[in-house]
XYZ file of C-alpha atoms in Angstrom:
702
model
C 41.424 57.783 23.964
C 41.999 56.198 27.335
C 39.406 57.130 29.911
C 40.117 58.028 33.496
C 41.248 55.004 35.404
C 42.833 53.236 32.411
C 46.066 51.612 33.663
C 48.515 53.518 31.483
C 51.349 52.746 33.869
C 50.865 49.049 33.200
C 51.066 49.607 29.471
C 54.086 51.843 29.588
C 55.803 49.355 31.834
C 55.147 46.748 29.138
C 57.198 48.680 26.594
C 54.442 50.467 24.687
C 54.779 54.126 23.844
C 51.888 56.523 24.049
C 50.847 56.285 20.430
C 50.247 52.515 20.842
C 48.264 53.176 23.971
C 46.223 55.861 22.266
C 45.411 53.535 19.374
C 44.210 50.535 21.327
C 42.741 52.022 24.465
C 39.713 53.750 22.867
C 38.728 50.651 20.904
C 38.883 48.338 23.855
C 37.203 50.582 26.360
C 34.479 51.598 23.900
C 33.601 47.942 23.559
C 32.897 47.794 27.248
C 36.003 45.722 27.925
C 37.091 45.869 31.525
C 40.213 48.053 31.894
C 42.078 45.285 33.642
C 41.215 42.916 30.785
C 42.338 45.494 28.282
C 45.575 45.816 30.177
C 46.105 42.083 29.720
C 45.256 42.052 26.046
C 47.235 45.034 24.802
C 50.678 43.866 25.953
C 50.182 40.730 23.872
C 49.687 42.658 20.690
C 52.853 43.295 18.713
C 53.558 47.045 18.922
C 54.846 47.052 15.378
C 51.400 46.037 14.136
C 49.727 49.045 15.696
C 49.139 51.834 13.204
C 50.164 55.386 13.928
C 47.603 57.681 15.394
C 49.096 60.997 14.436
C 51.518 63.296 16.112
C 51.612 62.863 19.889
C 55.142 64.101 20.543
C 55.135 65.780 23.926
C 57.007 65.145 27.084
C 55.265 64.787 30.310
C 56.468 67.414 32.803
C 55.512 68.075 36.366
C 52.139 69.668 36.825
C 52.083 73.461 36.945
C 50.249 73.520 40.175
C 48.034 71.498 42.416
C 44.922 69.951 41.025
C 41.950 72.209 40.587
C 39.973 72.714 43.741
C 42.830 72.069 46.079
C 43.589 75.787 46.398
C 40.055 76.644 47.247
C 39.942 73.918 49.776
C 43.129 75.069 51.593
C 42.832 76.852 54.958
C 43.478 80.644 55.013
C 46.993 81.646 56.062
C 48.241 84.645 57.993
C 50.279 87.361 56.298
C 53.380 86.261 58.204
C 52.938 82.722 57.112
C 52.407 83.877 53.550
C 55.554 85.911 53.501
C 57.489 83.033 55.034
C 56.151 80.634 52.394
C 56.949 83.015 49.535
C 60.459 83.417 50.809
C 60.892 79.652 51.079
C 59.547 79.084 47.533
C 61.856 81.749 46.123
C 64.797 80.174 47.888
C 64.028 76.766 46.415
C 63.553 78.174 42.899
C 66.872 79.942 43.076
C 68.583 76.749 44.199
C 67.006 74.812 41.386
C 67.868 77.460 38.798
C 71.458 77.752 39.931
C 71.932 73.964 39.858
C 70.417 73.422 36.355
C 72.252 74.084 33.064
C 71.486 77.282 31.287
C 69.841 75.684 28.198
C 67.704 73.426 30.300
C 66.437 76.284 32.341
C 65.434 78.114 29.180
C 63.439 75.104 27.765
C 61.746 74.247 31.028
C 60.084 77.591 31.008
C 58.257 76.631 27.682
C 57.031 73.046 28.624
C 53.249 72.540 28.855
C 51.625 69.884 31.041
C 50.541 66.704 29.096
C 46.839 66.159 28.991
C 45.189 63.199 27.174
C 42.220 65.325 26.271
C 44.456 67.714 24.369
C 45.733 65.051 21.919
C 43.902 65.662 18.589
C 42.650 62.430 16.885
C 40.289 62.993 13.976
C 39.347 60.554 11.173
C 36.942 60.674 8.285
C 34.279 57.966 8.134
C 36.164 56.138 5.397
C 39.485 56.273 7.240
C 37.879 55.251 10.496
C 36.274 52.225 8.808
C 39.553 51.320 7.179
C 41.474 51.597 10.439
C 38.878 49.487 12.204
C 38.849 46.690 9.622
C 42.628 46.582 9.540
C 42.804 46.394 13.311
C 40.123 43.644 13.333
C 41.989 41.718 10.674
C 45.161 41.780 12.769
C 43.239 40.638 15.833
C 41.686 37.641 14.034
C 44.991 36.508 12.597
C 47.218 37.099 15.608
C 48.006 34.313 18.021
C 45.465 31.850 16.686
C 47.909 28.998 16.786
C 50.053 29.947 19.768
C 47.691 31.444 22.323
C 46.135 29.054 24.815
C 44.127 29.050 28.002
C 43.011 32.344 29.485
C 44.864 34.319 26.837
C 42.937 32.538 24.074
C 39.650 33.197 25.847
C 40.483 36.888 26.106
C 41.301 37.056 22.425
C 38.010 35.334 21.519
C 36.053 37.845 23.604
C 37.649 40.810 21.876
C 37.202 39.414 18.366
C 33.584 38.408 19.006
C 32.791 41.785 20.536
C 34.082 43.627 17.501
C 32.222 41.334 15.070
C 28.907 41.612 16.870
C 28.802 45.239 17.933
C 30.395 46.893 14.913
C 29.269 47.100 11.269
C 28.737 44.044 9.047
C 32.257 44.255 7.647
C 33.692 42.705 10.784
C 31.171 39.898 10.708
C 32.011 39.074 7.108
C 35.718 39.104 7.923
C 35.132 36.821 10.879
C 33.132 34.430 8.707
C 35.977 34.275 6.208
C 38.425 33.694 9.018
C 36.555 30.809 10.658
C 35.774 29.238 7.280
C 39.456 28.536 6.760
C 39.448 26.117 9.690
C 35.952 25.425 11.012
C 37.023 22.600 13.277
C 39.932 24.592 14.754
C 37.788 27.704 15.251
C 34.865 25.904 16.860
C 35.189 27.798 20.151
C 35.304 31.134 18.327
C 32.272 30.152 16.230
C 30.162 29.214 19.219
C 31.202 32.325 21.178
C 30.284 34.463 18.203
C 26.838 32.845 17.843
C 26.114 33.146 21.548
C 27.024 36.831 21.452
C 24.789 37.398 18.417
C 21.950 35.576 20.165
C 22.403 37.703 23.300
C 22.066 40.869 21.244
C 19.069 39.471 19.358
C 17.270 38.594 22.577
C 17.958 42.017 24.055
C 20.351 40.937 26.797
C 22.451 44.033 25.988
C 20.780 47.407 26.425
C 22.485 49.296 23.614
C 21.581 52.729 22.342
C 22.670 51.831 18.811
C 20.249 48.910 18.543
C 18.381 48.753 15.226
C 15.430 46.660 14.026
C 17.740 44.656 11.786
C 19.672 43.299 14.734
C 16.803 40.954 15.635
C 17.535 38.916 12.484
C 21.304 38.924 12.694
C 21.569 35.757 14.735
C 19.529 33.787 12.229
C 21.516 35.326 9.377
C 24.867 34.514 10.975
C 23.822 30.941 11.783
C 22.486 30.211 8.301
C 25.537 31.756 6.639
C 27.792 29.667 8.804
C 25.866 26.432 8.052
C 26.012 27.146 4.341
C 29.752 27.712 4.680
C 30.056 24.314 6.376
C 28.494 22.719 3.300
C 31.025 24.428 1.054
C 34.087 23.779 3.193
C 33.442 20.417 4.909
C 33.131 16.900 3.586
C 29.700 15.177 3.732
C 30.781 13.016 6.659
C 32.225 15.842 8.814
C 30.287 16.113 12.078
C 31.192 19.770 12.736
C 27.893 20.690 11.113
C 26.029 18.615 13.700
C 28.162 19.906 16.574
C 27.337 23.514 15.763
C 23.596 22.832 15.669
C 23.699 20.896 18.921
C 25.602 23.593 20.826
C 24.208 26.873 19.523
C 21.754 28.677 21.822
C 18.868 28.335 19.389
C 18.198 26.511 16.096
C 16.207 28.927 13.970
C 13.709 28.062 11.261
C 16.219 29.113 8.634
C 18.792 26.735 10.100
C 16.218 23.926 10.136
C 15.495 24.515 6.475
C 19.199 24.170 5.726
C 19.219 20.842 7.566
C 16.350 19.747 5.332
C 18.279 20.735 2.208
C 21.118 18.556 3.482
C 18.679 15.651 3.689
C 17.375 16.248 0.169
C 20.835 16.004 -1.414
C 22.073 12.464 -1.826
C 25.665 13.230 -0.780
C 24.602 14.940 2.456
C 21.479 12.881 3.171
C 22.982 10.703 5.899
C 24.515 13.688 7.689
C 21.264 15.645 7.493
C 19.107 12.809 8.828
C 21.511 11.925 11.622
C 21.614 15.590 12.621
C 17.812 15.731 12.685
C 17.725 12.616 14.842
C 20.159 14.090 17.352
C 18.291 17.382 17.412
C 15.121 15.485 18.305
C 16.725 13.628 21.193
C 19.201 16.217 22.482
C 17.332 19.519 22.127
C 14.007 18.839 23.856
C 12.916 22.484 23.860
C 12.019 22.289 20.152
C 11.621 18.545 19.667
C 8.266 18.911 17.940
C 9.661 21.102 15.160
C 12.617 18.807 14.530
C 10.450 15.674 14.649
C 7.894 17.136 12.268
C 10.647 17.940 9.766
C 11.821 14.340 9.946
C 8.288 12.932 9.663
C 7.613 15.108 6.653
C 10.508 13.389 4.885
C 8.836 9.986 5.400
C 6.442 10.931 2.574
C 9.122 12.427 0.321
C 8.924 11.540 -3.364
C 12.495 10.209 -3.513
C 12.471 6.544 -2.523
C 15.945 6.447 -1.000
C 15.383 9.476 1.214
C 11.917 8.285 2.202
C 13.126 4.826 3.189
C 16.067 6.197 5.161
C 13.884 8.743 6.966
C 11.498 5.952 7.952
C 14.344 3.885 9.369
C 15.520 6.869 11.423
C 11.957 7.401 12.655
C 11.664 3.753 13.690
C 14.765 4.147 15.850
C 13.217 7.173 17.540
C 9.941 5.313 18.064
C 11.425 3.371 20.973
C 11.441 6.612 22.991
C 8.077 6.731 24.737
C 8.024 10.534 24.762
C 8.283 10.530 20.957
C 6.136 7.502 20.117
C 2.853 9.359 20.586
C 3.651 12.091 18.059
C 4.986 9.563 15.553
C 1.861 7.413 15.866
C -0.371 10.447 15.503
C 1.353 11.481 12.303
C 1.278 7.978 10.794
C -2.442 7.575 11.555
C -3.099 10.996 10.041
C -1.418 9.898 6.823
C -3.375 6.622 6.846
C -6.674 8.477 7.281
C -6.002 10.467 4.111
C -6.699 7.310 2.122
C -10.383 7.744 2.994
C -10.550 10.923 0.905
C -11.812 10.805 -2.653
C -8.645 12.406 -3.970
C -5.052 12.653 -2.722
C -3.914 15.826 -0.982
C -1.931 18.543 -2.712
C 0.700 18.034 -0.028
C 0.841 14.700 1.716
C 0.415 16.330 5.104
C -1.922 19.063 3.913
C -5.678 19.491 4.015
C -6.496 20.428 0.403
C -7.532 17.702 -2.008
C -6.450 17.810 -5.640
C -9.669 17.735 -7.651
C -9.661 15.408 -10.629
C -6.586 13.488 -9.485
C -7.257 9.871 -8.623
C -5.430 7.685 -6.178
C -2.638 5.569 -7.612
C -0.550 2.844 -6.064
C 2.327 5.306 -5.725
C 0.311 8.034 -3.984
C -1.363 5.493 -1.696
C 2.009 3.971 -0.834
C 3.315 7.367 0.310
C 0.552 7.520 2.906
C 0.982 3.884 3.924
C 4.709 3.362 4.192
C 5.396 4.908 7.603
C 2.299 3.288 9.111
C 3.244 -0.131 7.754
C 6.779 0.196 9.105
C 5.405 0.860 12.604
C 3.034 -2.134 12.596
C 5.664 -4.631 13.793
C 6.540 -2.233 16.624
C 2.937 -1.576 17.678
C 0.598 -4.497 16.849
C -2.476 -2.597 18.019
C -2.277 -0.535 14.822
C -3.879 -3.506 13.044
C -7.252 -2.351 14.362
C -6.726 1.165 12.928
C -5.816 -0.346 9.583
C -8.970 -2.487 9.531
C -11.201 0.503 10.298
C -9.713 2.535 7.454
C -9.749 -0.449 5.083
C -13.544 -0.534 5.161
C -13.946 2.963 3.696
C -11.231 3.128 1.038
C -11.593 2.598 -2.695
C -10.959 -0.850 -4.235
C -7.685 0.316 -5.802
C -6.402 1.401 -2.388
C -7.517 -1.895 -0.824
C -5.428 -3.671 -3.411
C -2.414 -1.558 -2.458
C -2.971 -2.259 1.247
C -3.177 -5.999 0.602
C 0.116 -5.782 -1.243
C 1.930 -3.641 1.321
C 0.763 -5.620 4.373
C 2.762 -8.755 3.584
C 6.123 -7.674 4.972
C 4.931 -6.137 8.268
C 2.513 -8.984 9.026
C 5.323 -11.508 8.633
C 7.312 -9.547 11.207
C 4.316 -9.467 13.541
C 4.040 -13.246 13.449
C 1.261 -15.747 13.863
C 1.236 -15.664 17.680
C 0.303 -11.990 18.067
C -2.517 -11.419 20.556
C -3.624 -8.337 18.642
C -3.931 -10.422 15.488
C -6.136 -12.944 17.280
C -8.264 -10.111 18.641
C -8.655 -8.655 15.153
C -9.766 -12.008 13.738
C -12.268 -12.358 16.542
C -13.614 -8.805 16.165
C -13.318 -8.543 12.379
C -15.286 -5.454 11.252
C -17.852 -6.037 8.536
C -16.153 -5.131 5.279
C -12.647 -6.066 6.377
C -12.964 -9.772 5.585
C -10.605 -9.534 2.614
C -7.962 -7.889 4.806
C -8.268 -10.566 7.506
C -8.028 -13.280 4.880
C -4.933 -11.640 3.431
C -3.288 -11.457 6.839
C -4.003 -15.106 7.584
C -2.947 -16.155 4.105
C 0.429 -14.447 4.420
C 1.087 -15.842 7.893
C 0.265 -19.445 6.968
C 2.138 -19.734 3.680
C 5.141 -21.314 5.374
C 3.837 -21.946 8.875
C 1.164 -24.160 10.289
C -1.726 -22.210 11.824
C -1.911 -22.378 15.591
C -4.875 -23.998 17.223
C -5.980 -20.631 18.646
C -5.944 -19.080 15.206
C -7.934 -21.987 13.746
C -10.543 -21.636 16.465
C -10.859 -17.863 15.948
C -11.259 -18.316 12.186
C -13.774 -21.134 12.595
C -15.875 -19.126 15.039
C -15.748 -16.087 12.770
C -17.019 -18.177 9.838
C -19.777 -19.944 11.736
C -21.055 -17.093 13.878
C -20.461 -13.784 12.122
C -19.120 -13.844 8.563
C -20.059 -16.931 6.507
C -17.351 -16.378 3.908
C -15.562 -19.646 3.180
C -12.404 -17.752 2.140
C -11.710 -17.018 5.798
C -11.122 -20.734 6.379
C -8.739 -21.261 3.471
C -5.569 -20.064 5.301
C -6.319 -22.404 8.236
C -7.690 -25.298 6.179
C -4.990 -27.748 7.267
C -5.904 -27.022 10.868
C -9.505 -28.163 10.386
C -10.756 -31.652 11.098
C -10.995 -34.147 8.244
C -14.775 -34.132 8.401
C -14.835 -30.339 8.225
C -12.583 -30.316 5.173
C -14.782 -32.824 3.378
C -17.831 -30.761 4.318
C -16.378 -27.511 3.003
C -14.644 -29.026 -0.050
C -17.539 -28.258 -2.472
C -17.427 -24.606 -1.374
C -13.663 -24.465 -1.805
C -14.014 -25.814 -5.333
C -16.565 -23.148 -6.230
C -14.007 -20.385 -5.709
C -12.000 -18.745 -8.442
C -9.413 -21.043 -10.063
C -6.502 -19.319 -8.329
C -8.193 -19.656 -4.928
C -9.106 -23.256 -5.629
C -5.506 -24.094 -6.537
C -4.335 -22.500 -3.290
C -6.684 -24.753 -1.318
C -5.410 -27.844 -3.140
C -1.768 -26.829 -2.578
C -2.336 -26.313 1.140
C -4.134 -29.638 1.472
C -1.225 -31.329 -0.297
C 1.263 -29.746 2.132
C 2.982 -27.353 -0.249
C 4.791 -24.248 0.990
C 5.094 -20.941 -0.811
C 8.392 -22.055 -2.338
C 6.664 -25.035 -3.931
C 8.137 -27.633 -1.605
C 6.257 -30.212 0.386
C 6.809 -29.680 4.107
C 6.033 -32.103 6.891
C 4.905 -29.249 9.132
C 2.189 -28.431 6.583
C 0.768 -31.953 6.643
C -2.961 -32.054 6.024
C -5.526 -34.246 7.813
C -6.393 -35.587 4.340
C -4.092 -37.911 2.447
C -3.574 -37.213 -1.270
C -5.747 -40.230 -2.062
C -8.568 -39.029 0.164
C -8.384 -35.582 -1.366
C -8.670 -36.821 -4.948
C -11.456 -39.211 -4.042
C -13.197 -36.373 -2.222
C -13.003 -34.145 -5.313
C -14.811 -36.851 -7.321
C -17.568 -36.769 -4.744
C -18.498 -33.188 -5.620
C -21.588 -33.266 -7.821
C -23.187 -30.024 -8.958
C -24.125 -28.032 -12.035
C -21.971 -27.867 -15.110
C -20.193 -24.702 -13.989
C -19.107 -26.236 -10.717
C -18.105 -29.468 -12.456
C -15.744 -27.472 -14.652
C -14.004 -26.262 -11.491
C -13.862 -29.827 -10.187
C -12.195 -30.961 -13.417
C -9.648 -28.145 -13.043
C -8.983 -29.203 -9.465
C -8.447 -32.840 -10.477
C -6.153 -31.775 -13.316
C -4.188 -29.626 -10.871
C -3.711 -32.680 -8.651
C -2.394 -34.687 -11.599
C 0.214 -31.982 -12.174
C 1.756 -32.857 -8.797
C 3.411 -36.004 -10.094
C 5.689 -36.267 -7.062
C 2.592 -36.821 -4.945
C 0.227 -38.480 -7.411
C 2.388 -41.290 -8.690
C 1.126 -44.206 -10.786
C 0.495 -46.255 -7.674
C -1.438 -43.451 -5.963
C -3.616 -42.933 -9.034
C -4.298 -46.652 -9.251
C -5.381 -46.657 -5.621
C -7.723 -43.727 -6.245
C -9.297 -45.414 -9.307
C -9.803 -48.657 -7.399
C -11.656 -46.806 -4.645
C -13.773 -44.884 -7.130
C -14.796 -47.915 -9.163
C -16.335 -49.453 -6.089
C -18.720 -46.549 -5.629
C -22.342 -46.798 -6.585
C -23.253 -44.801 -8.491
C -19.967 -44.137 -10.165
C -18.684 -40.545 -9.915
C -19.557 -38.459 -12.956
C -15.902 -37.707 -13.661
C -14.683 -41.245 -13.042
C -13.938 -42.194 -16.664
C -12.366 -38.811 -17.290
C -9.907 -39.561 -14.481
C -9.225 -43.046 -15.889
C -8.445 -41.614 -19.326
C -6.341 -38.805 -17.815
C -4.286 -41.239 -15.754
C -3.762 -43.403 -18.837
C -2.445 -40.400 -20.742
C 0.006 -39.592 -17.963
C 1.002 -43.186 -17.203
C 0.648 -45.277 -20.420
C 1.905 -48.351 -18.570
C -1.393 -48.455 -16.712
C -3.170 -49.969 -19.745
C -3.354 -53.452 -18.250
C -4.745 -51.980 -15.049
C -7.213 -49.988 -17.146
C -8.465 -53.132 -18.903
C -9.326 -54.547 -15.526
C -11.243 -51.379 -14.675
C -13.167 -51.578 -17.986
C -14.041 -55.169 -17.262
C -15.375 -54.125 -13.869
C -17.444 -51.441 -15.517
C -19.109 -53.975 -17.810
C -20.137 -55.982 -14.799
C -21.371 -52.785 -13.068
C -23.420 -51.954 -16.209
C -21.733 -48.611 -16.730
C -24.094 -47.839 -19.633
C -26.750 -46.976 -17.092
C -24.891 -43.678 -16.454
C -24.714 -41.829 -19.791
C -21.605 -39.735 -19.013
C -19.757 -42.730 -17.609
C -20.821 -44.785 -20.625
C -19.495 -42.222 -23.069
C -16.205 -42.160 -21.177
C -16.131 -45.973 -21.283
C -16.519 -46.073 -25.071
C -13.914 -43.346 -25.546
C -11.466 -45.261 -23.344
C -12.103 -48.418 -25.377
C -11.425 -46.511 -28.570
C -8.130 -45.249 -27.107
C -6.974 -48.668 -25.925
C -7.904 -50.893 -28.882
C -7.031 -53.593 -29.737
C -6.638 -54.510 -26.025
C -10.128 -53.201 -25.255
C -11.840 -55.223 -28.025
C -12.022 -58.233 -25.755
C -13.926 -56.099 -23.235
C -16.341 -54.924 -25.937
C -17.244 -58.522 -26.810
C -18.591 -58.890 -23.271
C -21.222 -56.223 -23.881
C -24.809 -57.098 -24.651
C -25.879 -56.670 -28.294
C -27.720 -53.413 -27.588
C -24.774 -51.800 -25.730
C -22.368 -52.958 -28.410
C -24.470 -51.296 -31.044
C -24.542 -48.117 -28.879
C -20.743 -48.203 -28.656
C -20.566 -48.418 -32.461
C -22.822 -45.372 -32.699
C -20.640 -43.377 -30.287
C -17.287 -44.423 -31.792
C -17.533 -45.573 -35.400
C -13.903 -46.728 -35.524
C -14.744 -49.500 -33.063
C -17.074 -51.111 -35.605
C -14.491 -52.032 -38.176
C -11.837 -52.854 -35.598
C -14.156 -55.288 -33.797
C -15.359 -56.965 -37.003
C -11.779 -57.500 -38.108
C -10.807 -58.726 -34.641
C -13.616 -61.329 -34.543
C -12.873 -62.483 -38.082
C -9.292 -63.278 -37.115
C -10.172 -65.108 -33.915
C -9.567 -68.837 -33.833
C -12.692 -70.977 -33.743
C -11.933 -72.095 -30.212
C -11.860 -68.487 -28.939
C -15.050 -67.650 -30.788
C -16.801 -70.202 -28.681
C -16.426 -67.903 -25.723
C -18.526 -65.191 -27.385
C -22.295 -65.268 -27.089
C -24.135 -66.340 -30.231
C -26.266 -63.189 -30.095
C -23.172 -60.984 -30.145
C -21.563 -62.963 -32.972
C -24.702 -62.797 -35.062
C -24.931 -59.032 -34.466
C -21.328 -58.539 -35.530
C -21.891 -60.653 -38.675
C -24.937 -58.555 -39.567
C -22.936 -55.366 -39.048
C -20.180 -56.756 -41.259
C -22.723 -57.635 -44.006
C -24.144 -54.118 -43.837
C -20.702 -52.673 -44.432
C -20.107 -54.929 -47.484
C -23.703 -54.627 -48.879
C -24.674 -50.966 -49.096
C -27.524 -51.852 -51.523
C -29.694 -53.091 -48.690
C -30.177 -49.935 -46.642
C -33.636 -50.956 -45.447
C -32.323 -53.928 -43.519
C -29.549 -51.874 -42.007
C -31.946 -49.161 -40.963
C -34.247 -51.694 -39.397
C -31.393 -53.279 -37.520
C -30.166 -49.889 -36.350
C -33.575 -48.837 -35.133
C -33.639 -51.826 -32.850
C -30.256 -51.094 -31.274
C -29.972 -47.304 -31.307
C -30.584 -46.800 -27.643
C -28.948 -48.529 -24.665
C -31.296 -50.546 -22.515
C -32.106 -49.500 -19.003
C -31.865 -51.644 -15.959
């Protein structure tokens, strides 16, 4: 019921009868609403929507006497004055009675003064709850579309006050109400949450406070955010707006944001909300940022990649870069453990579980994505690389390619790393240089750093391979035997770089080597070593022959001409001659000239060259038979021993020669051939054949 001072006259002047006033006044005033504010609100409520409060039929008559206390406070009067006053009062009463109708005078004598305290209003708990919920329902639904400005603000205050300070039923009803139009009820939502937060933080000193009230703000906020997920589309930004404008984002609310991120349909909204929370709510930036960073090691690839991209955008803020770097380095350092962690950001190793490429990649991905933004991280990577297992090193070498390309060949931090390469990180440095120089020519500074590293600190020839085309010609020729000794794949890489090939398999002018293709192939023939190394040399030469666009018939001929002039002849010379003849059969005439030169150079003095000579003659007969006739008798017999098919072919060739052409053959050679022919036709004389063979079994020495 209306307390003293409630402006009843204002309400009655607005057309409300006393039962309406008695219904609304207690609710509003009990909420602590200012009487003047209540006076503004009540006239705007439709009187027909106000429920009856019971019987309050009484007419207000004039008071029976002066207010209490006024009589005691009056000054004492004399007996004469008293009699005069009584006479005057009686006179007035008689005048009033004589002027009033008879019936009216009779009723007036039975009227009692109206007192608000005398109006009986009594409800059971159930009825009171019902009346309250019905009244709250009318308040939430009334005027939502037509009330604006100060009137709307007043309505919001009343509705929020009821929802916050009364039982949970009102809160549930308010949640249902705002859920119907979250965007349109945004002001009501925020006012509600601020009021709940004020109660939670103890800004209101209420006697009915209970321990449960401290959790109501978090409960209301989480319920509201879950409702947003049910009612709003995945691209509706109302969810973000609420989180940005509420007084506090609780842990429960943050967990809901994370669930948004983990669902593919809401992932973009969740991550963008996290990003804005980090930048626009600095009071709890660390908590929001940690939630985002934790998603950079999430098992789902799409979410992990997107979270990393969001983190990279935040990395440009200097106040955030430190925490992001710290987290990424922490994840990198986990690779030094014997086993992966139970949680990627935890501290408990999983016994018996070994590192895999997938688990190592989870720890590496954020760090690798930050490398192009902070080149100094290369030094941290090198320090960790030294201590990790071989399988993890392999993963690092694989994952480093993309970021190092973005860093570029001109990075000062890269040059510093090459210069200060830690012992044990040589493979990493080589991988970095290899990736950077696949399609780009090494800078002079980089060549100098790599050369100094090789000569002064780490004598590993693999360090020079990425910068090989930046070395001097003399240096390349000096290091060529060491390049050839490497694994076949490494050796082929060296050859490709020296031939000017890019990663795509194209020859580029910017990758031009100090060595010409001819000089390279000649240089490979100069490598002389044990059989194992010579196998690598043969593979290198064969690899060169595969590059037919570079090693054409003319280029091969030029190489062979240079090699045939050497003394002694290269061990693999005849192998190259035979190989070139197989690739370019039209070189047979040129090859006959080379064989003729070899006879004059007494090729039989080098056993491996001699065997290659005989094999080449066997391949090129009958053209090579003329060359064989130039051999001394002993070497001819040796050729027959090496290649038996030459024997019959040469005998038949000589038999068919005209007499004039036979004159050009030495008598000793002709006689030897005749004896060989007789031995073939007379098998009964083995003794003579054996004797002849014993004389010519071995080639003579110079």
